[in-house]
């Protein structure tokens, strides 16, 4: 089962952004929008990671953090505190209340994801996926290698990220725009047709001789990695 993240945040737009990035990293996500709801959610299903806003309705993030550390279900769960309060004294107070890390708003989603990976490697290494498999394709994420059966497949950085994204979401159809956002990033302008070029490169190196093409093109919709394509 995928690891569970609990987002405790009252800003809906930020919650949506956090959910998107966490799901892309392979987490299931629960949400709470005030301090009291957060404690109830944590008791109902213990998360593997908590993202905690400081300025919450009903109970402050500091108090929520203290209570989470007293609950047997969450006393060892990694907590990253997210807040607009960036003074050194605030950071010390947040960490002293039981948070494992502290990020000041506004923050880079890429940096947050990197910190999440680091904190999960330290605290729950079993939840960090080091490899992906689909049919006879295997990705070793730690060694940055791809195999099709016994054959090693040599991919460029973009094709590697593209294949990783498809393998993390098998069967799901992604539009060119969605792939651009997930693989190239929101801040990079690239023509949507660029996706087609990299899909062709990916197919070329993945498929040799009698090997089946597992990348499905869905007309007017996009691409997916799909077992139906192999049938």
mmCIF file of C-alpha atoms in Angstrom:
data_model
loop_
_atom_site.group_PDB
_atom_site.id
_atom_site.type_symbol
_atom_site.label_atom_id
_atom_site.label_comp_id
_atom_site.label_asym_id
_atom_site.label_seq_id
_atom_site.Cartn_x
_atom_site.Cartn_y
_atom_site.Cartn_z
ATOM 1 C CA UNK A 1 0.000 0.000 0.000
ATOM 2 C CA UNK A 2 1.164 3.523 -0.760
ATOM 3 C CA UNK A 3 2.351 5.627 2.210
ATOM 4 C CA UNK A 4 -0.197 8.076 3.619
ATOM 5 C CA UNK A 5 0.423 11.822 3.976
ATOM 6 C CA UNK A 6 -1.761 14.095 6.081
ATOM 7 C CA UNK A 7 -1.950 17.719 4.920
ATOM 8 C CA UNK A 8 -3.036 20.072 7.708
ATOM 9 C CA UNK A 9 -3.631 23.397 5.959
ATOM 10 C CA UNK A 10 -6.548 25.848 5.773
ATOM 11 C CA UNK A 11 -5.584 27.448 2.433
ATOM 12 C CA UNK A 12 -7.432 25.430 -0.206
ATOM 13 C CA UNK A 13 -5.194 26.488 -3.116
ATOM 14 C CA UNK A 14 -2.062 25.454 -1.219
ATOM 15 C CA UNK A 15 -3.693 22.185 -0.122
ATOM 16 C CA UNK A 16 -4.432 21.398 -3.779
ATOM 17 C CA UNK A 17 -0.813 22.121 -4.752
ATOM 18 C CA UNK A 18 0.520 19.955 -1.919
ATOM 19 C CA UNK A 19 -1.846 17.097 -2.787
ATOM 20 C CA UNK A 20 -0.729 17.205 -6.433
ATOM 21 C CA UNK A 21 2.960 16.985 -5.530
ATOM 22 C CA UNK A 22 2.472 14.286 -2.896
ATOM 23 C CA UNK A 23 0.366 12.095 -5.173
ATOM 24 C CA UNK A 24 2.983 12.504 -7.887
ATOM 25 C CA UNK A 25 5.521 11.151 -5.369
ATOM 26 C CA UNK A 26 3.385 8.079 -4.718
ATOM 27 C CA UNK A 27 1.535 9.086 -1.536
ATOM 28 C CA UNK A 28 -2.093 8.670 -0.634
ATOM 29 C CA UNK A 29 -3.360 11.929 0.856
ATOM 30 C CA UNK A 30 -5.737 12.921 3.660
ATOM 31 C CA UNK A 31 -6.599 16.540 4.427
ATOM 32 C CA UNK A 32 -7.548 18.522 7.521
ATOM 33 C CA UNK A 33 -8.368 22.226 7.492
ATOM 34 C CA UNK A 34 -8.267 23.078 11.194
ATOM 35 C CA UNK A 35 -6.412 21.883 14.269
ATOM 36 C CA UNK A 36 -9.205 19.813 15.792
ATOM 37 C CA UNK A 37 -9.971 18.021 12.513
ATOM 38 C CA UNK A 38 -6.243 17.275 12.158
ATOM 39 C CA UNK A 39 -6.104 15.385 15.441
ATOM 40 C CA UNK A 40 -9.227 13.386 14.560
ATOM 41 C CA UNK A 41 -7.820 12.466 11.127
ATOM 42 C CA UNK A 42 -4.512 11.376 12.652
ATOM 43 C CA UNK A 43 -6.290 9.112 15.149
ATOM 44 C CA UNK A 44 -8.581 7.587 12.483
ATOM 45 C CA UNK A 45 -5.687 6.540 10.240
ATOM 46 C CA UNK A 46 -2.090 7.064 11.286
ATOM 47 C CA UNK A 47 -0.163 8.844 8.497
ATOM 48 C CA UNK A 48 3.421 8.198 7.392
ATOM 49 C CA UNK A 49 4.083 11.931 6.885
ATOM 50 C CA UNK A 50 2.461 15.144 8.121
ATOM 51 C CA UNK A 51 2.631 18.584 6.490
ATOM 52 C CA UNK A 52 1.493 21.077 9.124
ATOM 53 C CA UNK A 53 0.582 24.746 8.806
ATOM 54 C CA UNK A 54 1.307 26.947 11.818
ATOM 55 C CA UNK A 55 -1.643 29.381 11.502
ATOM 56 C CA UNK A 56 -4.691 27.125 11.770
ATOM 57 C CA UNK A 57 -8.247 27.725 12.975
ATOM 58 C CA UNK A 58 -9.314 26.328 16.373
ATOM 59 C CA UNK A 59 -5.855 25.013 17.369
ATOM 60 C CA UNK A 60 -2.522 26.459 16.284
ATOM 61 C CA UNK A 61 -0.047 24.311 14.416
ATOM 62 C CA UNK A 62 2.287 24.486 17.403
ATOM 63 C CA UNK A 63 -0.352 23.008 19.705
ATOM 64 C CA UNK A 64 -1.346 20.413 17.081
ATOM 65 C CA UNK A 65 2.314 19.396 16.787
ATOM 66 C CA UNK A 66 2.654 19.000 20.555
ATOM 67 C CA UNK A 67 -0.486 16.870 20.754
ATOM 68 C CA UNK A 68 0.535 14.739 17.771
ATOM 69 C CA UNK A 69 3.789 13.965 19.564
ATOM 70 C CA UNK A 70 1.802 12.768 22.581
ATOM 71 C CA UNK A 71 -0.440 10.440 20.560
ATOM 72 C CA UNK A 72 0.868 6.861 20.270
ATOM 73 C CA UNK A 73 -0.308 6.768 16.627
ATOM 74 C CA UNK A 74 1.791 9.764 15.578
ATOM 75 C CA UNK A 75 4.588 10.195 18.099
ATOM 76 C CA UNK A 76 7.190 8.974 15.585
ATOM 77 C CA UNK A 77 5.659 10.323 12.360
ATOM 78 C CA UNK A 78 7.790 12.885 10.463
ATOM 79 C CA UNK A 79 6.272 16.380 10.622
ATOM 80 C CA UNK A 80 7.230 19.222 8.276
ATOM 81 C CA UNK A 81 5.913 22.582 9.455
ATOM 82 C CA UNK A 82 4.881 25.087 6.771
ATOM 83 C CA UNK A 83 4.472 28.715 7.799
ATOM 84 C CA UNK A 84 4.864 32.340 6.770
ATOM 85 C CA UNK A 85 6.685 32.976 10.066
ATOM 86 C CA UNK A 86 10.335 33.034 9.112
ATOM 87 C CA UNK A 87 12.097 34.534 12.131
ATOM 88 C CA UNK A 88 14.768 32.418 13.773
ATOM 89 C CA UNK A 89 12.841 32.374 17.057
ATOM 90 C CA UNK A 90 9.774 31.027 15.217
ATOM 91 C CA UNK A 91 11.815 28.251 13.616
ATOM 92 C CA UNK A 92 13.280 27.277 16.967
ATOM 93 C CA UNK A 93 9.814 27.258 18.527
ATOM 94 C CA UNK A 94 8.444 25.094 15.724
ATOM 95 C CA UNK A 95 11.267 22.579 15.955
ATOM 96 C CA UNK A 96 11.099 22.530 19.744
ATOM 97 C CA UNK A 97 7.379 21.718 19.571
ATOM 98 C CA UNK A 98 8.252 18.463 17.790
ATOM 99 C CA UNK A 99 8.528 19.292 14.083
ATOM 100 C CA UNK A 100 11.272 17.499 12.144
ATOM 101 C CA UNK A 101 11.663 20.219 9.508
ATOM 102 C CA UNK A 102 10.467 23.764 8.937
ATOM 103 C CA UNK A 103 9.755 25.546 5.624
ATOM 104 C CA UNK A 104 8.859 29.216 5.241
ATOM 105 C CA UNK A 105 6.111 30.256 2.816
ATOM 106 C CA UNK A 106 6.308 30.865 -0.063
ATOM 107 C CA UNK A 107 8.427 27.816 -0.812
ATOM 108 C CA UNK A 108 9.499 25.857 -3.865
ATOM 109 C CA UNK A 109 7.462 22.665 -4.398
ATOM 110 C CA UNK A 110 10.617 21.027 -5.785
ATOM 111 C CA UNK A 111 12.515 21.817 -2.566
ATOM 112 C CA UNK A 112 9.624 20.525 -0.465
ATOM 113 C CA UNK A 113 9.589 17.247 -2.418
ATOM 114 C CA UNK A 114 13.360 16.911 -1.961
ATOM 115 C CA UNK A 115 12.984 17.429 1.799
ATOM 116 C CA UNK A 116 10.135 14.904 1.925
ATOM 117 C CA UNK A 117 12.296 12.314 0.170
ATOM 118 C CA UNK A 118 15.166 12.959 2.557
ATOM 119 C CA UNK A 119 13.035 12.793 5.686
ATOM 120 C CA UNK A 120 11.289 9.609 4.519
ATOM 121 C CA UNK A 121 14.613 7.937 3.717
ATOM 122 C CA UNK A 122 15.763 8.624 7.254
ATOM 123 C CA UNK A 123 12.586 7.819 9.151
ATOM 124 C CA UNK A 124 10.792 5.193 7.039
ATOM 125 C CA UNK A 125 13.111 3.806 4.396
ATOM 126 C CA UNK A 126 10.628 1.038 3.599
ATOM 127 C CA UNK A 127 8.199 3.623 2.159
ATOM 128 C CA UNK A 128 10.716 5.025 -0.344
ATOM 129 C CA UNK A 129 10.335 3.338 -3.704
ATOM 130 C CA UNK A 130 13.739 2.478 -5.156
ATOM 131 C CA UNK A 131 12.421 0.643 -8.203
ATOM 132 C CA UNK A 132 9.446 0.511 -10.545
ATOM 133 C CA UNK A 133 8.221 -2.375 -12.697
ATOM 134 C CA UNK A 134 5.680 -2.719 -15.472
ATOM 135 C CA UNK A 135 5.407 -5.895 -17.547
ATOM 136 C CA UNK A 136 9.073 -6.631 -18.456
ATOM 137 C CA UNK A 137 10.294 -3.048 -17.919
ATOM 138 C CA UNK A 138 12.222 -2.428 -14.683
ATOM 139 C CA UNK A 139 13.553 0.915 -13.430
ATOM 140 C CA UNK A 140 16.243 1.068 -10.755
ATOM 141 C CA UNK A 141 15.711 4.607 -9.447
ATOM 142 C CA UNK A 142 18.702 4.514 -7.134
ATOM 143 C CA UNK A 143 21.146 3.417 -9.848
ATOM 144 C CA UNK A 144 19.348 5.402 -12.573
ATOM 145 C CA UNK A 145 19.116 2.330 -14.823
ATOM 146 C CA UNK A 146 16.344 0.835 -16.957
ATOM 147 C CA UNK A 147 16.007 -2.771 -18.148
ATOM 148 C CA UNK A 148 13.663 -4.370 -20.649
ATOM 149 C CA UNK A 149 13.850 -8.013 -19.705
ATOM 150 C CA UNK A 150 17.592 -8.739 -19.503
ATOM 151 C CA UNK A 151 18.517 -5.865 -21.824
ATOM 152 C CA UNK A 152 19.705 -2.562 -20.377
ATOM 153 C CA UNK A 153 17.972 0.419 -21.973
ATOM 154 C CA UNK A 154 19.971 3.647 -22.183
ATOM 155 C CA UNK A 155 17.736 6.702 -21.767
ATOM 156 C CA UNK A 156 18.420 10.414 -21.762
ATOM 157 C CA UNK A 157 17.392 12.425 -18.668
ATOM 158 C CA UNK A 158 14.072 13.580 -20.146
ATOM 159 C CA UNK A 159 13.085 10.135 -21.412
ATOM 160 C CA UNK A 160 13.991 8.673 -17.998
ATOM 161 C CA UNK A 161 11.708 11.165 -16.209
ATOM 162 C CA UNK A 162 8.957 10.614 -18.766
ATOM 163 C CA UNK A 163 9.077 6.833 -18.378
ATOM 164 C CA UNK A 164 9.227 7.117 -14.577
ATOM 165 C CA UNK A 165 6.093 9.267 -14.561
ATOM 166 C CA UNK A 166 4.213 6.835 -16.803
ATOM 167 C CA UNK A 167 5.344 3.845 -14.722
ATOM 168 C CA UNK A 168 4.210 5.539 -11.525
ATOM 169 C CA UNK A 169 0.718 5.850 -13.041
ATOM 170 C CA UNK A 170 0.138 2.781 -15.268
ATOM 171 C CA UNK A 171 -3.062 2.797 -17.281
ATOM 172 C CA UNK A 172 -3.704 6.504 -16.725
ATOM 173 C CA UNK A 173 -3.898 8.692 -19.826
ATOM 174 C CA UNK A 174 -1.948 11.967 -19.615
ATOM 175 C CA UNK A 175 -2.415 14.860 -22.012
ATOM 176 C CA UNK A 176 0.646 16.568 -23.476
ATOM 177 C CA UNK A 177 0.060 19.522 -21.148
ATOM 178 C CA UNK A 178 -0.078 17.267 -18.074
ATOM 179 C CA UNK A 179 3.146 15.541 -19.103
ATOM 180 C CA UNK A 180 4.825 18.900 -19.659
ATOM 181 C CA UNK A 181 3.858 20.034 -16.148
ATOM 182 C CA UNK A 182 4.933 16.763 -14.512
ATOM 183 C CA UNK A 183 8.161 16.095 -16.427
ATOM 184 C CA UNK A 184 9.401 19.509 -17.535
ATOM 185 C CA UNK A 185 7.831 21.582 -14.720
ATOM 186 C CA UNK A 186 5.392 24.493 -14.518
ATOM 187 C CA UNK A 187 8.062 27.162 -14.936
ATOM 188 C CA UNK A 188 9.550 25.877 -18.207
ATOM 189 C CA UNK A 189 7.960 26.841 -21.522
ATOM 190 C CA UNK A 190 8.083 23.963 -23.996
ATOM 191 C CA UNK A 191 5.890 23.381 -27.042
ATOM 192 C CA UNK A 192 3.354 20.572 -26.429
ATOM 193 C CA UNK A 193 4.586 18.794 -29.578
ATOM 194 C CA UNK A 194 7.931 18.345 -27.821
ATOM 195 C CA UNK A 195 6.235 15.569 -25.847
ATOM 196 C CA UNK A 196 5.619 13.671 -29.090
ATOM 197 C CA UNK A 197 9.318 13.880 -29.964
ATOM 198 C CA UNK A 198 10.381 12.404 -26.624
ATOM 199 C CA UNK A 199 7.687 9.703 -26.751
ATOM 200 C CA UNK A 200 9.075 8.635 -30.152
ATOM 201 C CA UNK A 201 12.612 8.519 -28.710
ATOM 202 C CA UNK A 202 11.381 6.529 -25.726
ATOM 203 C CA UNK A 203 9.582 4.031 -27.946
ATOM 204 C CA UNK A 204 12.624 3.640 -30.175
ATOM 205 C CA UNK A 205 14.954 2.610 -27.348
ATOM 206 C CA UNK A 206 12.360 0.550 -25.421
ATOM 207 C CA UNK A 207 11.194 -1.517 -28.384
ATOM 208 C CA UNK A 208 13.615 -3.756 -30.227
ATOM 209 C CA UNK A 209 12.649 -6.590 -32.576
ATOM 210 C CA UNK A 210 9.600 -8.513 -31.323
ATOM 211 C CA UNK A 211 9.173 -6.489 -28.108
ATOM 212 C CA UNK A 212 5.664 -5.109 -27.681
ATOM 213 C CA UNK A 213 5.040 -1.376 -27.584
ATOM 214 C CA UNK A 214 3.582 -0.694 -24.112
ATOM 215 C CA UNK A 215 3.069 3.036 -24.669
ATOM 216 C CA UNK A 216 -0.472 3.678 -25.863
ATOM 217 C CA UNK A 217 -1.365 6.729 -27.926
ATOM 218 C CA UNK A 218 -4.911 7.906 -27.230
ATOM 219 C CA UNK A 219 -6.093 10.074 -30.099
ATOM 220 C CA UNK A 220 -6.907 13.659 -29.049
ATOM 221 C CA UNK A 221 -6.151 12.745 -25.420
ATOM 222 C CA UNK A 222 -2.488 11.839 -24.863
ATOM 223 C CA UNK A 223 -0.392 8.872 -23.803
ATOM 224 C CA UNK A 224 -0.376 6.093 -21.232
ATOM 225 C CA UNK A 225 1.593 3.018 -20.247
ATOM 226 C CA UNK A 226 -0.975 0.303 -20.681
ATOM 227 C CA UNK A 227 -1.166 -3.486 -20.585
ATOM 228 C CA UNK A 228 -4.002 -3.280 -23.115
ATOM 229 C CA UNK A 229 -1.445 -2.080 -25.622
ATOM 230 C CA UNK A 230 0.450 -5.339 -25.196
ATOM 231 C CA UNK A 231 -2.625 -7.524 -25.608
#
